[in-house]
Short mmCIF file of C-alpha atoms in Angstrom, two decimals:
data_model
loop_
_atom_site.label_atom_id
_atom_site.label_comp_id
_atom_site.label_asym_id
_atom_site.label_seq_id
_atom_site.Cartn_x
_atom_site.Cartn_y
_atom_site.Cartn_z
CA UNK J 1 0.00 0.00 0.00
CA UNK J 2 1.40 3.45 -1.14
CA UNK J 3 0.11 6.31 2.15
CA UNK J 4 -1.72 8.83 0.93
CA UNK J 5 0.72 11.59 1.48
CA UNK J 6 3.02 9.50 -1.18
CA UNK J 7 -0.10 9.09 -4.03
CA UNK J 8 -0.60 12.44 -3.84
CA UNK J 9 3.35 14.15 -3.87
CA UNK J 10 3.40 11.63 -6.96
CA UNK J 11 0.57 12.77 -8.59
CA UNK J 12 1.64 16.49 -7.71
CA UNK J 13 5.15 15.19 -9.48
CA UNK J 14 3.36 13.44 -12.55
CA UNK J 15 1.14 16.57 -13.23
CA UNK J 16 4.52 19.12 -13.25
CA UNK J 17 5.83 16.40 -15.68
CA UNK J 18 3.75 16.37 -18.08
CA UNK J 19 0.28 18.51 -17.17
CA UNK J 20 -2.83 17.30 -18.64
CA UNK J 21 -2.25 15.66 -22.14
CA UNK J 22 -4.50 16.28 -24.72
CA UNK J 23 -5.29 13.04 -25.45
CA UNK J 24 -6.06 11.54 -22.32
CA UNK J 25 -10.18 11.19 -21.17
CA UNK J 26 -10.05 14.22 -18.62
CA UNK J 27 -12.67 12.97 -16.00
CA UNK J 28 -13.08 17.28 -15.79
CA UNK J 29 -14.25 17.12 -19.50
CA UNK J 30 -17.05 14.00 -18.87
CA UNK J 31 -17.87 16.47 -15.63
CA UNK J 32 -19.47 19.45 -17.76
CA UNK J 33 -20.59 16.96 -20.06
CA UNK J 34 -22.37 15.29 -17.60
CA UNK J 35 -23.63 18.89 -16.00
CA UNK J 36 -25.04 19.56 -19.72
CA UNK J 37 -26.90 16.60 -19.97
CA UNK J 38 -28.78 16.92 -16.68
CA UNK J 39 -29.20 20.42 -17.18
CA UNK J 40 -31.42 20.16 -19.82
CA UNK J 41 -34.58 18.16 -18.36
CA UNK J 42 -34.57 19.39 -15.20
CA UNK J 43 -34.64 22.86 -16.31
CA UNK J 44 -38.23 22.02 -18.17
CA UNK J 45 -39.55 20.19 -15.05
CA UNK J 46 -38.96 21.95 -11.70
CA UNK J 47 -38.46 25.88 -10.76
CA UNK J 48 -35.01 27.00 -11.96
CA UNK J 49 -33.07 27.17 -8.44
CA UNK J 50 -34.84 24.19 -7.14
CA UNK J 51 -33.65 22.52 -10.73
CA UNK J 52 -30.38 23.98 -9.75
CA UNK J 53 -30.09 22.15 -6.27
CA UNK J 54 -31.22 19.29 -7.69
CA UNK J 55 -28.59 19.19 -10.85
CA UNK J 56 -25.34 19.86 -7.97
CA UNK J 57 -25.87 17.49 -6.12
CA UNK J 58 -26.28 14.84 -8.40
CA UNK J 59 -23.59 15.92 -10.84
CA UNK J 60 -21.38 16.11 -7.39
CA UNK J 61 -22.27 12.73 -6.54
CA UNK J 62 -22.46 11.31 -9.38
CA UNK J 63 -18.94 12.26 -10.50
CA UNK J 64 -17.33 11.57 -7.12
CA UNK J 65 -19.21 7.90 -6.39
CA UNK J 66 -17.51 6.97 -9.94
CA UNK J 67 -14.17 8.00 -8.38
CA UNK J 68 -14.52 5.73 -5.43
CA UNK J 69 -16.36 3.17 -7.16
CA UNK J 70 -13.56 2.83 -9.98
CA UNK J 71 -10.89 2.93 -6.37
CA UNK J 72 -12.47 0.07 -4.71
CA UNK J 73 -12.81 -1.86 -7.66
CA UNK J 74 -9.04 -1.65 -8.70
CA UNK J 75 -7.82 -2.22 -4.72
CA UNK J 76 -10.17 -5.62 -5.02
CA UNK J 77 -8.42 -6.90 -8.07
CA UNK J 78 -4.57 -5.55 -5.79
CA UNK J 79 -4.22 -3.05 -3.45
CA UNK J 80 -0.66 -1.73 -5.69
CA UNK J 81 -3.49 -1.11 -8.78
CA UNK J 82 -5.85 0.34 -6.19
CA UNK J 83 -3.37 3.04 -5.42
CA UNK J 84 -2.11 3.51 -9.06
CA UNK J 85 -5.65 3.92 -9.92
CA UNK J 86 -6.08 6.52 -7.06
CA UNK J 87 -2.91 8.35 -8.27
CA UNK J 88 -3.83 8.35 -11.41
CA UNK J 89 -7.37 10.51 -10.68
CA UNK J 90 -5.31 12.76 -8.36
CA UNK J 91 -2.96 13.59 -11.08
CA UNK J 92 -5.98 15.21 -13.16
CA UNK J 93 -7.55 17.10 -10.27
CA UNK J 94 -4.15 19.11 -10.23
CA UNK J 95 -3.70 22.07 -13.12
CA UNK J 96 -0.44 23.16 -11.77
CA UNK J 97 1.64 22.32 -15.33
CA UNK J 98 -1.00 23.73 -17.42
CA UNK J 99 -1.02 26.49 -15.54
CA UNK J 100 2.43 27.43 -15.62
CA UNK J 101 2.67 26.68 -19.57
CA UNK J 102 0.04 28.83 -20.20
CA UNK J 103 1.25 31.87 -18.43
CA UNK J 104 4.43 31.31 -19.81
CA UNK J 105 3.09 31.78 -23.27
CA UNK J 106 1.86 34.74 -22.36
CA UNK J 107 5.44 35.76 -20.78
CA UNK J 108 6.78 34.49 -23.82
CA UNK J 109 4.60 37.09 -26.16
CA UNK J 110 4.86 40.07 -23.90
CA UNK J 111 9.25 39.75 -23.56
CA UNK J 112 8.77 39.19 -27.84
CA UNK J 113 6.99 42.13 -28.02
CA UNK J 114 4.38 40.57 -29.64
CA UNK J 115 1.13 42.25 -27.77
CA UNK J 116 -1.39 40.59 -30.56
CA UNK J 117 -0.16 37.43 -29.64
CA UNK J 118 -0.42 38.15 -25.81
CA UNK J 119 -3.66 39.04 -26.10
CA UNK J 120 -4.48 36.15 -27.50
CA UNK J 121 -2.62 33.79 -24.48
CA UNK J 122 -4.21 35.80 -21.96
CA UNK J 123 -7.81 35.19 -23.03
CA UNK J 124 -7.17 31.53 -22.67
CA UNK J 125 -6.31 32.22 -18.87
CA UNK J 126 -8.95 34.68 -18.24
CA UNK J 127 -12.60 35.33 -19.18
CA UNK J 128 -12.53 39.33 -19.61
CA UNK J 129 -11.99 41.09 -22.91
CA UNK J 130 -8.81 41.23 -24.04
CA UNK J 131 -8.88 42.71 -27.25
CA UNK J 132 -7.29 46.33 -25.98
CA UNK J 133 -5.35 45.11 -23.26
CA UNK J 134 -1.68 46.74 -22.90
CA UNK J 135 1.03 45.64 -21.71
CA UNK J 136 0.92 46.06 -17.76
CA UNK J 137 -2.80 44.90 -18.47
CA UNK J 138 -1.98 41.54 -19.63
CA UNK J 139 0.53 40.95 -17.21
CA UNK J 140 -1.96 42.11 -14.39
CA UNK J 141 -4.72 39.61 -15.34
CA UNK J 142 -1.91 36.82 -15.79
CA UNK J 143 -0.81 37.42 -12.44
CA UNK J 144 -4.67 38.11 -10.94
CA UNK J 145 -4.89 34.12 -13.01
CA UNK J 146 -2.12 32.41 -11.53
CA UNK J 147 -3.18 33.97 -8.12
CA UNK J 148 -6.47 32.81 -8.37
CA UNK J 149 -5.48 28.96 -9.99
CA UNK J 150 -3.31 28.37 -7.28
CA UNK J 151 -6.25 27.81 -4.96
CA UNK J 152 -8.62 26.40 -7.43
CA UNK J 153 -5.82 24.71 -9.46
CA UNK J 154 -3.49 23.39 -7.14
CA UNK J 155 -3.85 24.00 -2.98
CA UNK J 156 -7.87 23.17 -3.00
CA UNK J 157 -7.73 19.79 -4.70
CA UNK J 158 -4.93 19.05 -2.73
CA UNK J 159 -6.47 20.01 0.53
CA UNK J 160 -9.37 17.67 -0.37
CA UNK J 161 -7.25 14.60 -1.35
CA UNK J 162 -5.47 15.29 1.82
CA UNK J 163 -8.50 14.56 4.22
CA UNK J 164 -11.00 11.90 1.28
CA UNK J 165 -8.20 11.03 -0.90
CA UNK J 166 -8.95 10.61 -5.03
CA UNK J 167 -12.53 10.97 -4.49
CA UNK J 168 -12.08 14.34 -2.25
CA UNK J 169 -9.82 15.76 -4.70
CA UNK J 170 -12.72 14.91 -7.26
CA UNK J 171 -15.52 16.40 -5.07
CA UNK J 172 -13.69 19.40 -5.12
CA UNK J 173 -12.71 19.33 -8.78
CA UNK J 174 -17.00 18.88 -9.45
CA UNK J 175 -18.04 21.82 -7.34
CA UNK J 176 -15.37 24.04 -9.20
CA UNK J 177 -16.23 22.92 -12.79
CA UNK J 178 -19.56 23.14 -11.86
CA UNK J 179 -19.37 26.56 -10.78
CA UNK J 180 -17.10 27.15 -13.95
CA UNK J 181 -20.31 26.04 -16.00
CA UNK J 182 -23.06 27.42 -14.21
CA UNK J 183 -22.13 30.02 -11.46
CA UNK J 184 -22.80 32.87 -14.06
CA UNK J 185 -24.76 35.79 -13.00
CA UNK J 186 -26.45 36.33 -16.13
CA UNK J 187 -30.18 35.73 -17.26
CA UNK J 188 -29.84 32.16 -17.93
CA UNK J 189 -27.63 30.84 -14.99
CA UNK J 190 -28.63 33.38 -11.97
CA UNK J 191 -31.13 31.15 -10.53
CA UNK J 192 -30.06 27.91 -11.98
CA UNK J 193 -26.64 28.44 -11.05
CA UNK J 194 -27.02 29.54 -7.37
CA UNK J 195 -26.38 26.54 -5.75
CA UNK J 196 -22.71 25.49 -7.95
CA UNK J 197 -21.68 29.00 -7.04
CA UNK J 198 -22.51 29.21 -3.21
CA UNK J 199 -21.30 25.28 -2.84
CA UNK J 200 -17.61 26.37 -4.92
CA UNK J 201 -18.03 29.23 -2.67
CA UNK J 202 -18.08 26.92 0.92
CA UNK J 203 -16.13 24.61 -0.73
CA UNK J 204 -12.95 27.63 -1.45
CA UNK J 205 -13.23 29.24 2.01
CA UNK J 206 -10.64 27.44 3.97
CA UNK J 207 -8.88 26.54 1.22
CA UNK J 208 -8.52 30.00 0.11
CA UNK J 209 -7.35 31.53 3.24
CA UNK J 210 -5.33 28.63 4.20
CA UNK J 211 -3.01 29.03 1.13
CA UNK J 212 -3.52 32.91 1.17
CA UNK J 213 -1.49 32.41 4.87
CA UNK J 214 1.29 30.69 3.48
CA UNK J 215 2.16 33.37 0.66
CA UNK J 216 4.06 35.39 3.22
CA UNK J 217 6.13 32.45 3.94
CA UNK J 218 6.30 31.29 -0.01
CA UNK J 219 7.73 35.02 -0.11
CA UNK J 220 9.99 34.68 2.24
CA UNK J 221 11.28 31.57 1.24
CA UNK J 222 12.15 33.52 -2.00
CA UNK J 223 13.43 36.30 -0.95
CA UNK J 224 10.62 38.45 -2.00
CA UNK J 225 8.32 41.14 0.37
CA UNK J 226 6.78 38.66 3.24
CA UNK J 227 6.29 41.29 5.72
CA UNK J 228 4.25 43.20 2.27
CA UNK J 229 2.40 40.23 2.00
CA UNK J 230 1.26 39.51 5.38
CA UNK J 231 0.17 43.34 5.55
CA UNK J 232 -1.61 43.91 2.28
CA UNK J 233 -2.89 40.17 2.75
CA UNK J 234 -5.05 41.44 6.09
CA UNK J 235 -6.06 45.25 4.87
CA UNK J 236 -6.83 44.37 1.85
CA UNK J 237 -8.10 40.43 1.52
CA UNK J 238 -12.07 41.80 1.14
CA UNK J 239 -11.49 44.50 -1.40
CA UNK J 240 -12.59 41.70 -4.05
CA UNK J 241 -16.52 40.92 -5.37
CA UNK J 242 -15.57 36.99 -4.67
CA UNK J 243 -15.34 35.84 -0.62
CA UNK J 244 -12.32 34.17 -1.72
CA UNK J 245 -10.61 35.39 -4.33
CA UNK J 246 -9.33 38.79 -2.66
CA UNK J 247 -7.59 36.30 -0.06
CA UNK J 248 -4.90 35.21 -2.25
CA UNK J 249 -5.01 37.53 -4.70
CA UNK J 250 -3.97 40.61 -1.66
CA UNK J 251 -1.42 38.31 -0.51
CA UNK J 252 0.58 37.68 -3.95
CA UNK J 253 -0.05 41.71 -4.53
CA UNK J 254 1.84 42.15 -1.71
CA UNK J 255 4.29 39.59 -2.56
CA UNK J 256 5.17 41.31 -5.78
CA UNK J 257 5.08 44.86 -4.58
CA UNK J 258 2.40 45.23 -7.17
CA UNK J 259 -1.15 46.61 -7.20
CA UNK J 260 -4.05 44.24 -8.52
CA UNK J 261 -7.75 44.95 -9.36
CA UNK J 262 -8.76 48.13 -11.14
CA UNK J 263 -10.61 48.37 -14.70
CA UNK J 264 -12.01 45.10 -16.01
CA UNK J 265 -14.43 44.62 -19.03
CA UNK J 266 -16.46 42.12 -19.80
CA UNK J 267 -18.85 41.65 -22.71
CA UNK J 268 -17.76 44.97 -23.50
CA UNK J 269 -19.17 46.64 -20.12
CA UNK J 270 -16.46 48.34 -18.05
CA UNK J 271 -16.32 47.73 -14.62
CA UNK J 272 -13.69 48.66 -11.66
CA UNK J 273 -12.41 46.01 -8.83
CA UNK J 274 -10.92 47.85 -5.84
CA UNK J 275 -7.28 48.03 -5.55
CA UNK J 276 -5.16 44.82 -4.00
CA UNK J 277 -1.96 46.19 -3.19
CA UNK J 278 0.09 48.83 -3.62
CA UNK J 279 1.98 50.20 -6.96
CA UNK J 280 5.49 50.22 -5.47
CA UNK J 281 6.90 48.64 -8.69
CA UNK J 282 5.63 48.58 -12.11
CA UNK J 283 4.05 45.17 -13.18
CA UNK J 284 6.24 44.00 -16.04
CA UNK J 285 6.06 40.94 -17.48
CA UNK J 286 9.36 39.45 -15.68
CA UNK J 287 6.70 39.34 -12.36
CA UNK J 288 4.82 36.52 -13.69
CA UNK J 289 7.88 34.48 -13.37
CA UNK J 290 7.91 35.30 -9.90
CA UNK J 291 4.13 34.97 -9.18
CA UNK J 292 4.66 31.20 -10.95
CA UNK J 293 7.31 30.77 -8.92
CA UNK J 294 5.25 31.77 -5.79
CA UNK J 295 2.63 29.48 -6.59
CA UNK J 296 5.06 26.50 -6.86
CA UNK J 297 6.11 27.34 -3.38
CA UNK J 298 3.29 28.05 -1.95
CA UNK J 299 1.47 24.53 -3.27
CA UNK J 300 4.96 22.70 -1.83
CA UNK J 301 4.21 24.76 1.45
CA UNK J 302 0.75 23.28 1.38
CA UNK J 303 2.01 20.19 0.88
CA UNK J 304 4.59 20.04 3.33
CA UNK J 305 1.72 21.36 6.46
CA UNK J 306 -0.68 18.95 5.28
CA UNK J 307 1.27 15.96 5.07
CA UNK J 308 3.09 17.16 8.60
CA UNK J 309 -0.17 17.01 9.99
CA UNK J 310 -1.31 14.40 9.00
CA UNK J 311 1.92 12.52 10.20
CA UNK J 312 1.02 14.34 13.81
CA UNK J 313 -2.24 13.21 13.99
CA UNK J 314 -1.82 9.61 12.98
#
């Protein structure tokens, strides 16, 4: 039998390796399938936020009894395959290598000069317009990306697996796709989606803050603005329209010496986010090198107090 604390620094290890390739069956993919198919009946039958309960919770369910199932099915047949098995789901709920590829090619673009082409990398990260973007724009919503991924990409899932294993990790990975797919607050999803986005909402809040706490050290660690962190982290972590979102993203602000939030558009209809940070140095494309490197550190960090307590409380 391989611990837990072993399937999941290997599946942290296979995911830096070689991210999520495009040919493999994501289970994340048959998730918003899945969501789409029950969507569509139970939006004809019931009231729209009751049909929205309703379509969570068994998407949820559905998607993390598989996990389980398909993990006590391959431990019956040997325990070794049970744990590959379980490794092998962990390894998708992870987004860290994708992640980091993706805001590299927008690094790549912006150091080449080539703003079209950064434009273009950034809307792959991000869901505002991006079509008049500048420079210290781009870099901005790469960093206000990676800031935000890092929960939702890397320390959540991991959090989960830490306490329910391959089918936490999965929970976790359903609530957030889920809210990805229908936690829009638009005509069609804002009673429908209600429950994805308050559930992604519970299920971020420790997670959030948790890994928002260990940014200060992640800075520290290299040799960037901890003490900047820590204080922009605690005046500024509600400055943000999500609960959770403005608790990492003040903390890598601060980090960076940078200053996040400000004009956003989307769908063409300016809005303003209140400042994260302070401008004490320009945002230039070199600092999402450092914010990737902050999130690697900060995910290891996570890794490293989990698996310590764990170890204490076993």
């Amino acid at each position: 039998m391989i611990p837990l604390s072993v399937q999941i620094l290997l599946a942290l290890f296979l995911d830096f390796l070689s991210g999520d390739p495009r040919w493999f069956p994501h289970p994340v993919k048959g998730i918003g399938k899945l969501a789409l198919f029950i969507e569509v009946p139970l939006r004809c039958m019931l009231p729209l936020r009751i049909a929205g309960i309703i379509a969570t919770l068994l998407v949820v369910t559905i998607s993390t009894g598989l996990v389980w199932l398909c993990c006590h099915l391959a431990t019956a047949i040997h325990p070794l395959f049970g744990d590959l098995v379980s490794i092998l789901f962990l390894t998708t709920c992870f987004a860290l290598q994708d992640l980091r590829q993706h805001a590299l090619a927008v690094y790549r673009a912006l150091a080449a000069r080539e703003l079209s082409q950064a434009r273009n990398k950034v809307a792959m990260l991000v869901g505002r317009d991006t079509e008049d973007l500048d420079e210290e724009e781009i870099a901005r919503a790469t960093i206000e990306s990676i800031a935000e991924n890092t929960v939702d990409g890397v320390t959540a899932p991991l959090l989960f697996a830490l306490i329910a294993g391959a089918p936490g990790a999965m929970l976790y990975k359903a609530i957030n796709t889920l809210d990805s797919t229908w936690g829009y607050k638009n005509k069609r999803y804002l009673q429908f989606g209600w429950a994805a986005a308050r559930l992604d909402d519970l299920a971020n809040f420790l997670p959030a803050r948790i890994s928002a706490l260990l940014v200060p050290l992640a800075a520290w660690i290299l040799r960037q603005d901890g003490n900047q962190a820590w204080h922009i982290f605690r005046r500024d972590r509600n400055n943000h329209p999500s609960p959770n979102g403005g608790q990492i993203e003040a903390a890598f602000a601060g980090a960076l010496a940078i200053q996040l939030g400000g004009k956003i558009s989307y769908d063409c209809k300016i809005s303003f986010r209140p400042y994260l940070g302070d401008p004490l140095e320009k945002i230039i494309p070199e600092k999402i090198k450092v914010a990737l490197r902050l999130l690697v550190v900060t995910s290891l960090c996570v890794v490293a107090g989990g698996v310590l307590l764990k170890l204490v409380t076993t």
